[in-house]
XYZ file of C-alpha atoms in Angstrom:
473
model
C 0.000 0.000 0.000
C 1.339 3.387 -0.893
C 2.431 5.641 1.923
C 0.422 8.848 2.311
C 2.562 11.952 2.490
C 1.613 15.268 4.020
C 2.467 18.539 2.349
C 5.499 20.279 3.799
C 5.718 23.898 4.773
C 7.786 25.885 2.316
C 10.635 28.051 3.534
C 11.667 31.229 1.757
C 13.834 34.217 2.606
C 12.477 37.759 2.498
C 14.501 40.980 2.454
C 13.584 43.229 5.364
C 14.575 46.318 3.361
C 12.553 45.926 0.141
C 10.500 42.735 0.535
C 12.257 40.763 -2.231
C 11.814 36.986 -1.840
C 14.402 34.277 -2.536
C 14.032 30.490 -2.285
C 17.410 30.261 -0.576
C 19.458 32.420 1.746
C 21.816 34.921 0.152
C 24.239 37.327 1.735
C 23.090 40.213 -0.452
C 19.608 41.089 -1.662
C 19.544 41.042 -5.462
C 16.858 43.724 -5.578
C 18.097 46.522 -3.276
C 21.722 45.269 -2.902
C 21.565 45.420 0.907
C 23.758 42.992 2.854
C 22.546 40.648 5.586
C 18.862 41.598 5.265
C 17.339 38.265 4.202
C 15.326 36.596 6.963
C 13.715 33.192 6.981
C 9.968 33.076 6.375
C 8.043 29.807 6.781
C 4.887 29.670 4.719
C 2.046 27.488 6.023
C 1.614 24.096 4.421
C -1.095 23.873 1.772
C -4.295 22.175 2.849
C -5.229 18.652 1.870
C -3.371 15.340 1.891
C -1.307 14.097 -0.973
C 2.054 14.409 -2.547
C 4.053 17.610 -2.101
C 3.146 20.276 -4.594
C -0.448 19.166 -4.927
C -2.772 22.073 -5.689
C -5.133 22.585 -2.713
C -8.845 22.082 -3.265
C -10.848 25.304 -3.597
C -12.827 26.374 -0.538
C -16.445 25.269 -0.405
C -19.111 27.926 -0.814
C -20.827 29.096 2.376
C -23.850 31.302 2.951
C -22.692 34.924 3.555
C -23.606 36.570 6.841
C -24.824 39.710 5.029
C -26.449 39.550 1.626
C -25.217 41.792 -1.163
C -27.220 44.991 -1.565
C -27.594 47.580 -4.306
C -24.914 50.208 -3.918
C -27.523 52.977 -3.628
C -28.837 51.357 -0.441
C -25.429 51.212 1.256
C -24.985 53.949 3.873
C -21.871 56.098 3.516
C -22.108 57.676 6.971
C -19.914 54.998 8.547
C -17.074 55.960 6.223
C -17.205 59.704 6.935
C -13.938 61.132 8.174
C -13.879 62.325 11.769
C -11.632 65.272 12.667
C -8.795 64.469 15.052
C -8.451 67.980 16.453
C -5.102 68.501 14.680
C -5.892 70.557 11.609
C -2.711 69.826 9.667
C -3.114 66.070 10.127
C -6.748 66.276 9.050
C -5.633 68.200 5.950
C -3.301 65.366 4.925
C -5.776 62.578 5.760
C -8.556 64.240 3.799
C -10.669 65.562 6.671
C -9.755 63.235 9.531
C -9.634 59.538 10.409
C -12.124 57.106 8.923
C -13.639 54.426 11.213
C -12.008 51.105 10.433
C -9.113 52.681 8.531
C -5.499 51.809 9.343
C -2.909 54.547 8.813
C 0.850 54.025 8.923
C 3.052 56.957 9.980
C 6.714 56.491 9.101
C 9.705 58.689 9.791
C 13.299 58.769 10.938
C 14.144 58.399 14.643
C 13.777 61.685 16.505
C 11.646 63.405 13.875
C 8.681 63.623 16.258
C 6.346 60.740 15.319
C 5.564 59.770 18.914
C 5.110 63.385 19.967
C 2.698 64.036 17.117
C 0.565 60.953 17.743
C 0.493 61.548 21.502
C -0.849 65.045 20.851
C -3.359 63.607 18.364
C -4.444 60.984 20.906
C -5.021 63.603 23.620
C -7.058 65.891 21.353
C -9.068 62.964 20.004
C -9.722 61.778 23.580
C -11.087 65.190 24.542
C -13.351 65.214 21.490
C -14.568 61.655 22.159
C -15.326 62.494 25.789
C -17.406 65.484 24.761
C -19.367 63.399 22.264
C -19.875 60.484 24.648
C -17.770 58.092 22.580
C -15.222 55.530 23.741
C -11.750 56.452 25.050
C -8.534 56.599 23.053
C -6.054 53.753 23.616
C -2.338 54.525 23.213
C -0.151 51.390 23.189
C 3.600 51.938 23.472
C 6.121 49.211 22.845
C 9.295 51.295 22.772
C 8.947 53.244 26.014
C 7.560 52.637 29.459
C 4.260 54.150 30.532
C 6.123 56.535 32.851
C 8.257 57.871 30.010
C 5.194 58.521 27.880
C 3.524 60.251 30.846
C 6.485 62.627 31.182
C 6.237 63.563 27.506
C 2.485 64.028 27.840
C 3.003 66.457 30.725
C 5.557 68.408 28.726
C 3.314 68.866 25.696
C 0.031 69.150 27.607
C -1.445 65.849 26.406
C -3.140 64.736 29.642
C -6.792 63.752 29.340
C -8.903 61.367 31.459
C -10.212 59.670 28.304
C -6.696 58.811 27.106
C -5.713 55.277 28.153
C -2.063 54.248 28.144
C -0.659 50.711 27.975
C 2.924 49.485 27.598
C 2.725 46.166 25.718
C 4.868 44.237 23.263
C 2.693 41.117 22.887
C -0.094 41.038 20.333
C -2.473 39.021 22.488
C -2.240 41.489 25.358
C -2.757 44.381 22.956
C -5.922 42.797 21.563
C -7.093 42.197 25.129
C -6.746 45.902 25.886
C -8.776 46.693 22.781
C -11.509 44.284 23.835
C -11.711 45.678 27.381
C -11.478 49.391 26.534
C -13.534 49.454 23.297
C -11.620 52.545 22.151
C -12.739 55.044 19.552
C -9.119 55.375 18.359
C -6.126 53.045 18.682
C -2.509 54.252 18.456
C 0.326 51.678 18.315
C 3.898 52.922 18.747
C 5.404 51.080 17.007
C 4.356 48.073 14.947
C 7.950 46.776 14.807
C 7.966 46.279 18.600
C 4.819 44.121 18.750
C 5.175 40.332 18.437
C 2.732 37.431 18.380
C 3.357 34.300 20.449
C 1.762 32.175 17.711
C 4.283 33.257 15.083
C 7.954 32.338 14.913
C 10.644 34.981 14.807
C 11.488 38.066 16.792
C 9.614 41.355 16.878
C 10.224 43.454 13.796
C 10.897 40.488 11.530
C 9.109 39.906 8.276
C 6.803 37.215 9.629
C 5.964 39.104 12.810
C 5.260 42.450 11.150
C 3.003 40.803 8.605
C 1.082 38.846 11.255
C 0.693 41.799 13.628
C -0.447 44.116 10.846
C -3.012 41.589 9.612
C -4.417 41.123 13.140
C -4.715 44.871 13.767
C -6.349 45.456 10.385
C -8.881 42.714 11.103
C -9.741 44.257 14.487
C -10.038 47.711 12.930
C -12.469 46.511 10.262
C -14.578 44.382 12.623
C -14.933 47.029 15.333
C -14.834 50.131 13.064
C -11.879 51.533 15.031
C -9.438 53.874 13.304
C -5.868 52.708 13.945
C -2.697 54.806 13.743
C 0.548 52.816 13.467
C 4.090 54.112 13.863
C 6.610 52.558 11.494
C 10.392 52.652 11.437
C 12.359 53.601 8.345
C 15.474 52.111 6.816
C 18.772 53.884 6.273
C 17.559 54.887 2.800
C 14.392 56.473 4.182
C 12.004 53.694 3.135
C 9.520 52.082 5.484
C 11.124 49.158 7.296
C 9.564 45.724 7.139
C 7.963 43.803 4.278
C 6.683 45.790 1.346
C 3.311 44.113 1.755
C 2.756 46.219 4.898
C 2.277 49.335 2.787
C -0.251 47.500 0.612
C -2.254 46.203 3.578
C -2.868 49.532 5.322
C -5.240 52.184 4.008
C -3.055 55.258 4.491
C 0.735 55.682 4.418
C 2.194 58.990 5.641
C 5.802 60.146 5.741
C 6.900 62.487 8.525
C 9.958 64.420 7.353
C 12.226 67.096 8.698
C 15.765 67.994 9.625
C 16.345 67.134 13.262
C 18.333 70.365 13.630
C 15.410 72.489 12.394
C 11.940 73.086 13.820
C 9.999 72.502 10.621
C 8.305 69.127 10.077
C 6.354 68.100 6.977
C 3.727 65.370 6.819
C 2.996 63.874 3.393
C 0.485 61.232 2.340
C 2.165 58.654 0.120
C -0.982 56.530 -0.105
C -4.535 57.445 0.883
C -7.635 55.437 0.014
C -9.934 58.077 1.490
C -8.429 61.360 0.343
C -5.815 63.133 -1.767
C -2.114 62.315 -1.785
C -0.884 65.772 -2.784
C -1.580 67.591 0.496
C 1.202 68.546 2.905
C 0.887 69.307 6.610
C 3.343 71.652 8.327
C 4.318 71.385 11.982
C 6.584 73.320 14.311
C 8.439 71.076 16.754
C 9.498 72.943 19.878
C 10.276 72.308 23.519
C 6.591 72.237 24.460
C 5.511 69.845 21.767
C 4.448 69.963 18.180
C 2.101 72.585 16.766
C 0.394 72.650 13.384
C 1.262 75.582 11.152
C -1.593 76.762 8.979
C 0.673 79.612 7.799
C 4.347 78.508 7.856
C 5.684 81.596 6.072
C 7.315 82.869 9.276
C 9.731 79.932 9.253
C 10.666 80.224 5.572
C 11.131 83.968 5.157
C 13.846 86.051 6.751
C 12.738 88.448 9.468
C 15.085 91.142 8.144
C 13.329 93.417 5.653
C 16.330 95.604 4.837
C 17.752 95.442 1.333
C 20.587 92.908 1.479
C 22.367 91.604 -1.639
C 22.059 87.909 -2.368
C 18.412 87.235 -1.485
C 15.354 86.429 -3.562
C 11.994 85.005 -2.507
C 10.134 82.308 -4.384
C 7.043 80.145 -3.911
C 7.318 76.375 -4.205
C 4.491 73.860 -4.452
C 4.382 71.027 -1.940
C 1.626 68.984 -3.503
C -1.173 71.523 -3.941
C 0.061 73.764 -1.148
C 2.112 76.876 -2.029
C 5.073 77.361 0.304
C 7.058 80.646 0.417
C 10.818 80.157 0.511
C 13.640 82.671 0.634
C 16.792 81.819 -1.331
C 20.030 83.270 -0.020
C 23.326 83.322 -1.931
C 26.839 84.373 -0.985
C 29.680 84.863 -3.484
C 33.067 85.252 -1.797
C 36.688 85.063 -2.804
C 38.318 81.670 -2.527
C 41.512 80.936 -0.666
C 41.977 77.527 -2.255
C 42.828 76.528 -5.784
C 39.433 74.947 -6.351
C 36.400 77.143 -5.560
C 33.700 75.677 -3.361
C 30.055 75.082 -4.293
C 28.049 74.581 -1.092
C 24.272 74.226 -0.999
C 21.678 73.647 1.702
C 17.989 73.056 1.027
C 18.337 73.362 -2.758
C 19.250 70.893 -5.499
C 23.031 70.956 -5.837
C 22.997 69.884 -9.508
C 20.476 72.575 -10.482
C 22.550 75.241 -8.730
C 25.615 74.082 -10.676
C 23.599 74.285 -13.898
C 22.391 77.806 -13.030
C 25.983 78.934 -12.437
C 27.016 77.505 -15.818
C 24.133 79.278 -17.601
C 24.995 82.572 -15.890
C 28.622 82.255 -16.993
C 27.837 81.272 -20.588
C 24.829 83.499 -21.325
C 25.211 86.536 -19.049
C 28.995 86.631 -18.512
C 28.557 86.352 -14.732
C 31.707 84.387 -13.991
C 31.961 82.638 -10.607
C 34.743 80.227 -11.553
C 37.238 81.945 -9.225
C 34.923 82.500 -6.256
C 33.188 80.367 -3.659
C 29.408 80.190 -4.037
C 27.059 79.316 -1.183
C 23.326 78.899 -1.770
C 20.874 78.126 1.023
C 17.256 78.400 2.087
C 15.890 79.990 5.263
C 14.489 77.894 8.088
C 15.535 74.498 6.776
C 13.040 74.586 3.898
C 13.606 72.424 0.813
C 13.365 74.080 -2.599
C 14.313 71.401 -5.110
C 11.719 71.836 -7.862
C 12.818 73.390 -11.189
C 10.589 76.433 -10.582
C 13.167 77.737 -8.081
C 15.873 78.097 -10.758
C 15.002 81.717 -11.466
C 15.174 82.773 -7.801
C 18.522 80.995 -7.405
C 19.969 82.763 -10.447
C 18.735 86.179 -9.297
C 20.135 85.638 -5.801
C 23.544 84.626 -7.170
C 23.773 87.639 -9.512
C 22.613 89.916 -6.695
C 25.395 88.594 -4.456
C 28.058 88.654 -7.173
C 27.324 92.270 -8.191
C 26.452 93.459 -4.666
C 23.068 94.724 -5.822
C 20.112 94.094 -3.497
C 16.806 92.988 -4.947
C 13.936 95.425 -4.384
C 11.602 94.661 -1.482
C 8.393 92.846 -2.298
C 9.904 90.866 -5.206
C 9.181 87.192 -5.799
C 10.327 85.065 -8.753
C 9.658 81.559 -10.007
C 10.408 79.768 -13.259
C 12.607 77.050 -14.711
C 15.817 78.131 -16.443
C 16.958 76.159 -19.486
C 20.530 75.681 -20.688
C 20.035 78.303 -23.395
C 18.929 80.831 -20.798
C 15.221 80.748 -21.634
C 12.727 80.889 -18.772
C 10.349 77.972 -19.148
C 6.761 77.702 -18.005
C 5.988 76.131 -14.652
C 2.861 74.707 -13.058
C 0.625 76.393 -10.501
C 1.604 79.989 -11.319
C -1.809 81.328 -10.293
C -1.626 79.666 -6.862
C 1.910 80.918 -6.341
C 0.882 84.475 -7.178
C -2.098 84.369 -4.829
C 0.072 83.133 -1.943
C 2.754 85.752 -2.644
C 0.151 88.533 -2.687
C -1.311 87.287 0.606
C 2.131 87.568 2.219
C 2.607 91.166 1.043
C 4.702 90.741 -2.109
C 3.747 93.245 -4.798
C 5.968 92.302 -7.756
C 6.412 88.883 -9.386
C 8.722 87.728 -12.175
C 7.077 84.815 -13.999
C 7.689 82.909 -17.275
C 6.236 84.538 -20.378
C 4.893 81.199 -21.612
C 1.425 80.747 -20.181
C 1.240 84.237 -18.662
C -1.578 85.229 -21.000
C -3.887 82.848 -19.124
C -3.170 84.348 -15.688
C -5.893 86.228 -13.849
C -5.168 89.573 -12.204
C -4.152 89.400 -8.541
C -4.987 92.402 -6.383
C -1.892 94.353 -5.384
C 0.432 92.245 -7.547
C 2.363 93.510 -10.542
C 3.296 90.590 -12.811
C 6.425 90.842 -14.993
C 6.516 88.072 -17.661
C 9.999 87.282 -18.995
C 11.206 84.943 -21.738
C 14.961 84.938 -21.042
C 17.164 84.977 -17.978
C 18.697 88.302 -19.031
C 15.235 89.912 -18.924
C 14.621 88.500 -15.470
C 17.941 89.832 -14.160
C 17.201 93.251 -15.682
C 13.766 93.347 -14.056
C 15.042 92.205 -10.663
C 18.262 94.274 -10.655
C 17.608 97.318 -12.827
C 21.015 98.855 -12.026
C 22.944 95.792 -13.265
């Protein structure tokens, strides 16, 4: 009689950096080229009895618990976004958190993820208490409850409806959810939670996948919005298997220089709202505060005429952001002049210097050139080329730009000023901040609407822009 064999579990190796799968262990991932990142992942054995590799039998049909209904009869109220009390976060999420939605917030260590979500939890707890809803449950796996309490006191995030639990085991976390019946669940972070029913340590591929699946199931069954904190890799990507980003409903990136106060929140994926909104936050000693108008961080407080400055307006998604470009041209003491940039694209600055030298005879080959933004802002889109060029010429010729001037446009290698997107929104934001003169590309300017208090100067070539910005040059 033939011996019956049971199907064996299949073992594969998954890269913790990019999620690439290999049937055998390798020292280097062939997808992202990272070393030592492949971890063992044991897939469950296929159902049924037979020889290995047998295709499992399809699941039998069962009667659904809820019959299918016409889409017009399905209520949309359960999927309405609820404000969290933090306006900038609601802007990025599309109005607030959706019941049953799972959002992943990723960012570098020290950027302020825990501080932001603790403030969100406290404000949401106050709102839930006023409306008679359930409390907010904050689960921390990286810090003790006492450490979180100290941070809450510092930022003013104490509320009787905010429950705090320090857990690293998935079963205990689900028990807290069952007992508290929260209206919002915050988990900091998903890489610190592990399940006793799954092999591997916390943060591994198998554990992260299992924990995320369990939390998503609880969120959908109980209609609880869940906010997860995720770690990032050395390249800035979200740590863990790539499938984690596909499982959750919303993926947000929290960015910012740890030496600056500005923090930006971007939605990389959002099933319930736009992905081109940006939230601005100011991280200080007393916590994190949303900035509905961040112009104070990006523009210099000095209003005197100083050579080497030019304001521009960048677009972060759909949001116009004012940025001041500063340039300094100084004599060099070394044989090779320096080109130092901060907050701007280094390659585009080098291209602007080459265009100035070839087309306008502004030679900086024997001088050091420093180009920077104010307040740690990032101005890397091509529309900032014109402001960079004007700032450099202003510094090189020691001619200050007139007050109230703003410029935006892409500069080509032949010196032409190319059209850019969102000119109307940039002009409206500049006028709101008090700027009264704008240098814009000639292409597309005929479609612009008049902006009160703003004089628009369309230019087709870089030489025209320099003449309009520095009339004495």
